XYZ file of C-alpha atoms in Angstrom:
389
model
C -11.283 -28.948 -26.470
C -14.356 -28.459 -23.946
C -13.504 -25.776 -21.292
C -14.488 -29.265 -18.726
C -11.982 -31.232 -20.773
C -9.407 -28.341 -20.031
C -10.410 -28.276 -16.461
C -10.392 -31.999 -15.924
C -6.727 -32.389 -17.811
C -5.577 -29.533 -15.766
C -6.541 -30.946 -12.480
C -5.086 -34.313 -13.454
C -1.696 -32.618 -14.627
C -1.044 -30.777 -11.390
C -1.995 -33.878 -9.644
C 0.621 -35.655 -11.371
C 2.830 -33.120 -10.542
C 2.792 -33.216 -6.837
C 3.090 -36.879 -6.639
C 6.377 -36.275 -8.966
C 7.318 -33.498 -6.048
C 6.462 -36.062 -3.492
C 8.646 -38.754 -4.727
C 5.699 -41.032 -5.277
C 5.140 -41.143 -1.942
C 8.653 -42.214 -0.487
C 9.358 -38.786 1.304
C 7.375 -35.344 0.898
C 9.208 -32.430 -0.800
C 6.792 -29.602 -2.061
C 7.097 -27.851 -5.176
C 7.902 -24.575 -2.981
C 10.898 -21.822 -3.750
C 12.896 -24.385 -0.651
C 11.106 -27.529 -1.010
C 9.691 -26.955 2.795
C 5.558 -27.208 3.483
C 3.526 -24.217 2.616
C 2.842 -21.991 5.686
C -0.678 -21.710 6.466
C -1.386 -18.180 7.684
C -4.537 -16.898 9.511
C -6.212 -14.630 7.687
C -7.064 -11.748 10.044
C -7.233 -14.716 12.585
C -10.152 -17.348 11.704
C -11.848 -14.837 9.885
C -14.606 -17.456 8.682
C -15.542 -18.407 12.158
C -15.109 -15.340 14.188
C -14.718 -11.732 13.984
C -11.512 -10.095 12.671
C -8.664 -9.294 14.347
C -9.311 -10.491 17.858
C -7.373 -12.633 20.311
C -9.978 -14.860 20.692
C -9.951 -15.093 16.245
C -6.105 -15.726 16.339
C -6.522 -18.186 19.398
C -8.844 -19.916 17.786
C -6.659 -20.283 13.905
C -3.461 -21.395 16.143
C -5.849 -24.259 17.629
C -7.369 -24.712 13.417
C -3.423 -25.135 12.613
C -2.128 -21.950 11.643
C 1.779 -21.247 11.442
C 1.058 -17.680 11.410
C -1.575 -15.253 12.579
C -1.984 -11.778 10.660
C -2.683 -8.567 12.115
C -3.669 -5.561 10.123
C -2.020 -2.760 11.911
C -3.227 0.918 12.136
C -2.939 3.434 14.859
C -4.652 5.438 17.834
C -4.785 9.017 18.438
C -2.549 8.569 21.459
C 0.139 5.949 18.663
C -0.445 2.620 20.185
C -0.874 0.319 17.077
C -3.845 -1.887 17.287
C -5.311 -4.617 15.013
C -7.788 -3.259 12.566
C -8.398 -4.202 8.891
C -8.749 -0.466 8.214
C -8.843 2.549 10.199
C -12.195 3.005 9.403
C -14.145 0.696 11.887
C -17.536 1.465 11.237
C -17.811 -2.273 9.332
C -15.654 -3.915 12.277
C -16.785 -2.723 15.536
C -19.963 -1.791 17.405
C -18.839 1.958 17.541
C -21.788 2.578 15.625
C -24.426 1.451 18.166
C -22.296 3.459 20.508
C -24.684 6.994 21.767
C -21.064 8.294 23.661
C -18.954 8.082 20.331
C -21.973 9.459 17.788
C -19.922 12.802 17.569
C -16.921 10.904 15.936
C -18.589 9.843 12.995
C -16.873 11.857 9.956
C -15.453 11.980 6.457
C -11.805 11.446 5.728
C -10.098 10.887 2.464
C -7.997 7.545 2.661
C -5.810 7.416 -0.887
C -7.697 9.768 -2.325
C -11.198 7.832 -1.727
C -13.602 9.311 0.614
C -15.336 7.688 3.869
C -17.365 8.140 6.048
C -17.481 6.883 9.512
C -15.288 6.500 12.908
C -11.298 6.448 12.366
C -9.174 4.584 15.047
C -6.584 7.687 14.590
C -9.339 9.999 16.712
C -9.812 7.385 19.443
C -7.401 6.824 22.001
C -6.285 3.279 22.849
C -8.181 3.548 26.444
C -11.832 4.825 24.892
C -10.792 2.121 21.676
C -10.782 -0.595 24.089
C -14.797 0.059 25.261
C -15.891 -1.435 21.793
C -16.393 -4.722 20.221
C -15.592 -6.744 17.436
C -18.065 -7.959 15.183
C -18.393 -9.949 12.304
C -17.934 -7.644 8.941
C -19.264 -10.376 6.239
C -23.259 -10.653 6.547
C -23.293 -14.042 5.531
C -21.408 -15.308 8.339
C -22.061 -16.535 11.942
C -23.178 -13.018 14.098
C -23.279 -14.988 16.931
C -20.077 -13.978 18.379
C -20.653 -9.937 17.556
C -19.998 -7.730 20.560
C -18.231 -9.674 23.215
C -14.244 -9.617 22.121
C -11.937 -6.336 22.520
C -9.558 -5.138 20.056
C -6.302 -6.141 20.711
C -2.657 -4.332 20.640
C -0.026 -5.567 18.751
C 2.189 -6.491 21.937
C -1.382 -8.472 22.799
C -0.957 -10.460 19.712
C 3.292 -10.852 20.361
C 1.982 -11.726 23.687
C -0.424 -14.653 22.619
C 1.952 -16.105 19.898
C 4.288 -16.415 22.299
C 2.175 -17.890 24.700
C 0.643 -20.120 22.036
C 3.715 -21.143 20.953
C 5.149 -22.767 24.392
C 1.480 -24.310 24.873
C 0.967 -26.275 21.723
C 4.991 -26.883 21.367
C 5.324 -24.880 17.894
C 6.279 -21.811 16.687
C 3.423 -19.366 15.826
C 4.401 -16.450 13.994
C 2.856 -12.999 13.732
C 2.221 -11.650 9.784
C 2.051 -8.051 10.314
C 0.514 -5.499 7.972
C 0.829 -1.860 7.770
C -2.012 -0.544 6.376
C -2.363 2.736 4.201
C 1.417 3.664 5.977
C 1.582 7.272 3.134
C -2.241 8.325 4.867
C -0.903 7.499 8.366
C 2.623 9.284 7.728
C 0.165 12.402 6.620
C -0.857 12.548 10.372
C 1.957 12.379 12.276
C 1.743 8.365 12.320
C 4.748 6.742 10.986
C 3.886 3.086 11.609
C 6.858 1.376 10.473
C 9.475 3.191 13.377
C 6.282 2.281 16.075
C 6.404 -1.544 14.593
C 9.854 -1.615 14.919
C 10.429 -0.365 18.283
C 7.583 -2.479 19.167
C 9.516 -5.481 17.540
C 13.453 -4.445 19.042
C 11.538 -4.920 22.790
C 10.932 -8.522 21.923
C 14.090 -9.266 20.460
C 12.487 -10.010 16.667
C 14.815 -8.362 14.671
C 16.501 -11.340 12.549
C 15.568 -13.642 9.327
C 15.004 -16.037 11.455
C 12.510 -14.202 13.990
C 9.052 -15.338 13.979
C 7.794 -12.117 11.789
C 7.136 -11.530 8.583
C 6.181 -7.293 7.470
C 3.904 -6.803 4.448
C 2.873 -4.009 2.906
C 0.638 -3.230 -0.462
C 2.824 0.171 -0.412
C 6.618 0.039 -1.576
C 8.302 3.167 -0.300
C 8.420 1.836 3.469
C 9.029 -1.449 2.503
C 12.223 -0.088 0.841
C 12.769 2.181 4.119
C 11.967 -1.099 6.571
C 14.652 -3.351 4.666
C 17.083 -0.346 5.754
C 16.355 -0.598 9.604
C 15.465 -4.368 9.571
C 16.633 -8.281 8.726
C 12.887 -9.585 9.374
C 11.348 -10.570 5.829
C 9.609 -8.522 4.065
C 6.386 -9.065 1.993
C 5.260 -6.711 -1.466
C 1.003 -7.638 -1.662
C 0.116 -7.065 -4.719
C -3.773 -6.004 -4.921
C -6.273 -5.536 -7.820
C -9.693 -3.916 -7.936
C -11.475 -6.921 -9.576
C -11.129 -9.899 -11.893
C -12.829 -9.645 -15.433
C -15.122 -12.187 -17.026
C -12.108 -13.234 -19.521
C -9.984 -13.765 -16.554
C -7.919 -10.557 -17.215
C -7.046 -8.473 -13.909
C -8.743 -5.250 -13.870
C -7.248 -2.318 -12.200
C -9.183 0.504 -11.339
C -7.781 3.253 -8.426
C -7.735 3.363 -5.574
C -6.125 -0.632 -6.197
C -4.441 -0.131 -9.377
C -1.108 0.531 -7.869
C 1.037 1.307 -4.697
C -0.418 4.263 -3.408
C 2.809 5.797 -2.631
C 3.174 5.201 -6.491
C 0.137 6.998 -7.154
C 1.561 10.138 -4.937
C 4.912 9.989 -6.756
C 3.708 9.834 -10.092
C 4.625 6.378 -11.118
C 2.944 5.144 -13.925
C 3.725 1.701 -12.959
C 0.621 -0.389 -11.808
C 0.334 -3.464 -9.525
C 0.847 -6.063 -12.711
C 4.329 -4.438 -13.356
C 5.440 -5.628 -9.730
C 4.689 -8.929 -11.298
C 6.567 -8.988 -14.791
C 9.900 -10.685 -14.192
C 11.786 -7.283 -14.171
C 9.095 -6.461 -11.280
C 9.668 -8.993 -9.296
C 13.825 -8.502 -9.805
C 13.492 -5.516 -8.127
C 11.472 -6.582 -5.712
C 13.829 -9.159 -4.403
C 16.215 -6.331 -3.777
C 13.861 -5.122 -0.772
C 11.458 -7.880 0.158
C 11.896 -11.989 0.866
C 8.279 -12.660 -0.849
C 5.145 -11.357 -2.738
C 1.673 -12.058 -1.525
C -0.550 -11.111 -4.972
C -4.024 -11.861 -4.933
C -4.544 -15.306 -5.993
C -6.149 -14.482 -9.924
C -2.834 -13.257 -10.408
C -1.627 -16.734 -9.855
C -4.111 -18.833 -12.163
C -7.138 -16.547 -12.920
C -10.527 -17.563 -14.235
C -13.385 -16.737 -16.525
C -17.221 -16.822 -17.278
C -18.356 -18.735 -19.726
C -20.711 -17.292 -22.309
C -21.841 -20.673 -24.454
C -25.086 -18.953 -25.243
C -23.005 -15.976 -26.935
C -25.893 -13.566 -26.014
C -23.376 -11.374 -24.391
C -24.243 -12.349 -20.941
C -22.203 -14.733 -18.265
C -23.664 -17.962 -18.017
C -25.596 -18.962 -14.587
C -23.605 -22.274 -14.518
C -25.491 -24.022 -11.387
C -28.723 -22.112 -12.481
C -29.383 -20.167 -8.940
C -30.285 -17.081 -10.718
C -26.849 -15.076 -9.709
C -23.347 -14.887 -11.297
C -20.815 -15.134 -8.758
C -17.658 -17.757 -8.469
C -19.605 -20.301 -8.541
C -20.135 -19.837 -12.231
C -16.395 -19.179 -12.876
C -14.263 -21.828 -14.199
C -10.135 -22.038 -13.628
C -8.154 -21.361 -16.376
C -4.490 -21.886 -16.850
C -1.706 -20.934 -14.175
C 0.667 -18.140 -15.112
C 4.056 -17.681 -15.032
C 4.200 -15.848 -11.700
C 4.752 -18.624 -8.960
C 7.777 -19.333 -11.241
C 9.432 -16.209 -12.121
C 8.991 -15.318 -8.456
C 10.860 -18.243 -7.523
C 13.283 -17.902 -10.062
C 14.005 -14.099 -8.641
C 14.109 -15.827 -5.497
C 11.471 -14.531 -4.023
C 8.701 -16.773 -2.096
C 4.804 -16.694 -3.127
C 1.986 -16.583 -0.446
C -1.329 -15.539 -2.439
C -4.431 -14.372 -0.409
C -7.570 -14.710 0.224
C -8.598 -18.563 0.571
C -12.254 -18.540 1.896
C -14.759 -22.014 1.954
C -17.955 -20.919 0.911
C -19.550 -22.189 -1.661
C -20.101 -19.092 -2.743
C -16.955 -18.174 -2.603
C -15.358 -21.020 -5.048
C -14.615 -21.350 -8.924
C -17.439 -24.058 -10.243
C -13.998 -26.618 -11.154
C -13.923 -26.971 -7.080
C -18.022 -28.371 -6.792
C -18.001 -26.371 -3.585
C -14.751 -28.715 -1.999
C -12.364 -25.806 -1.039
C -9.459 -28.492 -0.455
C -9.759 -28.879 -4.585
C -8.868 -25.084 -4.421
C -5.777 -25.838 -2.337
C -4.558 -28.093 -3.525
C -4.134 -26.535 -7.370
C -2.395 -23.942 -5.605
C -0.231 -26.188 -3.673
C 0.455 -27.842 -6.516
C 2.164 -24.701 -8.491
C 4.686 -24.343 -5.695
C 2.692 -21.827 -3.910
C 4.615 -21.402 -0.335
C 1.721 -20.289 2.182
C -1.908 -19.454 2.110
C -3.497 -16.219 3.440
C -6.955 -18.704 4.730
C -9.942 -18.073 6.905
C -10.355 -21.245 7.618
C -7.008 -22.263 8.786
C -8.495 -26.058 9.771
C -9.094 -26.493 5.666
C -5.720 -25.123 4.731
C -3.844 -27.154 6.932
C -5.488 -30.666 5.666
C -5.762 -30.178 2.266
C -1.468 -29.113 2.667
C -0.872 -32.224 4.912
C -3.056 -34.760 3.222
């Protein structure tokens, strides 16, 4: 059969599918581990429309619809965790245009891959709070660079709550702790931090408003020791093949607390159905990079050993992708019990398999329609309408 025969049946099948999960209409029940609505999580805030990790960024998903916000946590000199995507900020603030922090600039090794540039662990909170955010993606709206703070994580408890008695819903905070091995290495054991920081609000139940993720396992293991909030394996890759197989390369082939240890296991064995059994004996839910979920390919229908330039703009890129069939994750997950949020939904063009014709509520919905149950999204506002429409 054509590959757009495949694609078209597919799309028609899981179509069919969610109006069977919908009752034909007479009452709404998604295909979901509990049947409930898929959250829709702000990715690092509203990622696609202003810089990362701000207040102003996880204001402004809340307002786009979010049920969650997402903070990437990583700590000062002095321990206060802030809201970084990684502790290297030379891509995320202006610290580089900065003459009073040049000295900073330095090397470190961050599992066992070198970088340079400025590390949030040798500025304190008070000289962290001089710089700005600004927009990390070059093909997005600069506009905004240079006028919003970084915030604390008891800034971003602070504005959920807020949030949450303003717009009459619960907004709930998606923490990550990022590279948590490198951190222990210098004296900065986030998860004991995040947890005091968490006791002080009162979140310390299933049925706070927090969610903990981690691509690492070790601390999720010691977090479901000191904790009842839920607890999230991610489940990373370094890139997607033109076949549509997974390809993992370090530093994102596995765990990095795995690759200390010595275990030969990668990120796809979290994923087998004995993976994901053990996972459900220290974590609520997975969040895997979406390929894992239903991957894609290039096409090659020239066979002269080269991808084909589907829409003909001279580069290869998603746009020249096209979906292939879902896996068996979403339901092996489910069937260990576990809940599925994949990340990262983004609305470029660009940025979308060529089945989609640049509409990135197609992409949602195919997802929504395997039983997916939450989105990591930039663009919380597209999330939110393809789930409710």
């Amino acid at each position: 059969m054509p590959q757009a025969a495949v694609s078209t049946l597919m799309l028609a099948l899981v179509s069919a599918l969610l109006l069977t999960a919908c009752g034909g209409g007479t009452g709404v029940k998604y295909p979901t581990l509990d049947g409930a609505r898929p959250l829709v999580i702000g990715h690092r805030g509203a990622a696609g429309y202003l810089p990362d990790h701000t207040l102003e960024g996880y204001r402004k998903a809340i307002e786009l619809g979010a049920d969650f916000i997402e903070p990437d946590l990583v700590a000062t000199k002095d321990g206060a965790l802030v809201a970084r995507h990684e502790p290297n900020i030379i891509a995320t603030t202006d610290v580089k245009d900065r003459p009073e922090f040049a000295s900073r600039k330095t090397r470190r090794t961050v599992d066992d891959v070198e970088e340079e540039g400025w590390f949030v662990t040798d500025f304190t909170l008070a000289e962290l709070k001089t710089l700005r955010a600004i927009q990390p993606f070059p093909d997005r709206d600069p506009a905004y660079n240079g006028k919003f703070q970084i915030p604390t994580f008891e800034e971003v408890l602070d504005l959920a709550r807020s949030e949450s008695a303003r717009v009459g819903r619960s907004i709930g905070v998606y923490a990550e702790t990022k590279h948590p091995t490198w951190h222990a290495s210098l004296g900065l054991k986030l998860e004991d931090r995040l947890l005091d920081t968490l006791d002080r609000y009162g979140y310390t139940s299933r049925t706070s408003p927090v969610i903990l993720q981690s691509f690492e396992v070790a601390n999720l293991k010691y977090l479901r020791g000191k904790t009842q909030l839920r607890l999230v394996q991610l489940v990373d890759a370094s890139d997607i093949n033109a076949d549509g197989s997974i390809q993992l390369a370090a530093p994102f082939d596995k765990p990095y607390d795995f690759a200390v240890a010595g275990d030969a296991r990668t990120f796809a064995s979290l994923l087998t159905p004995e993976g994901l059994k053990e996972i459900s004996t220290y974590a609520d839910g997975i969040g895997p990079w979406k390929p894992y979920l239903i991957p894609s390919r290039l096409l090659d229908d020239n066979r002269d050993g080269q991808p084909d330039d589907r829409n003909g703009d001279g580069q290869i890129d998603e746009r020249d992708r096209v979906m292939m069939a879902p896996t068996d994750v979403v339901k092996d997950a489910h069937a260990a019990g576990l809940f599925v949020h994949p990340y990262t939904f983004r609305s470029e063009a660009k940025r979308l398999a060529s089945d989609f014709k640049g509409d990135p509520a197609a992409e949602y919905r195919l997802f929504y329609n395997l039983g997916v149950d939450g989105v990591f999204s930039e663009f919380a506002d597209h999330a939110k309408a393809a789930r409710d429409n």
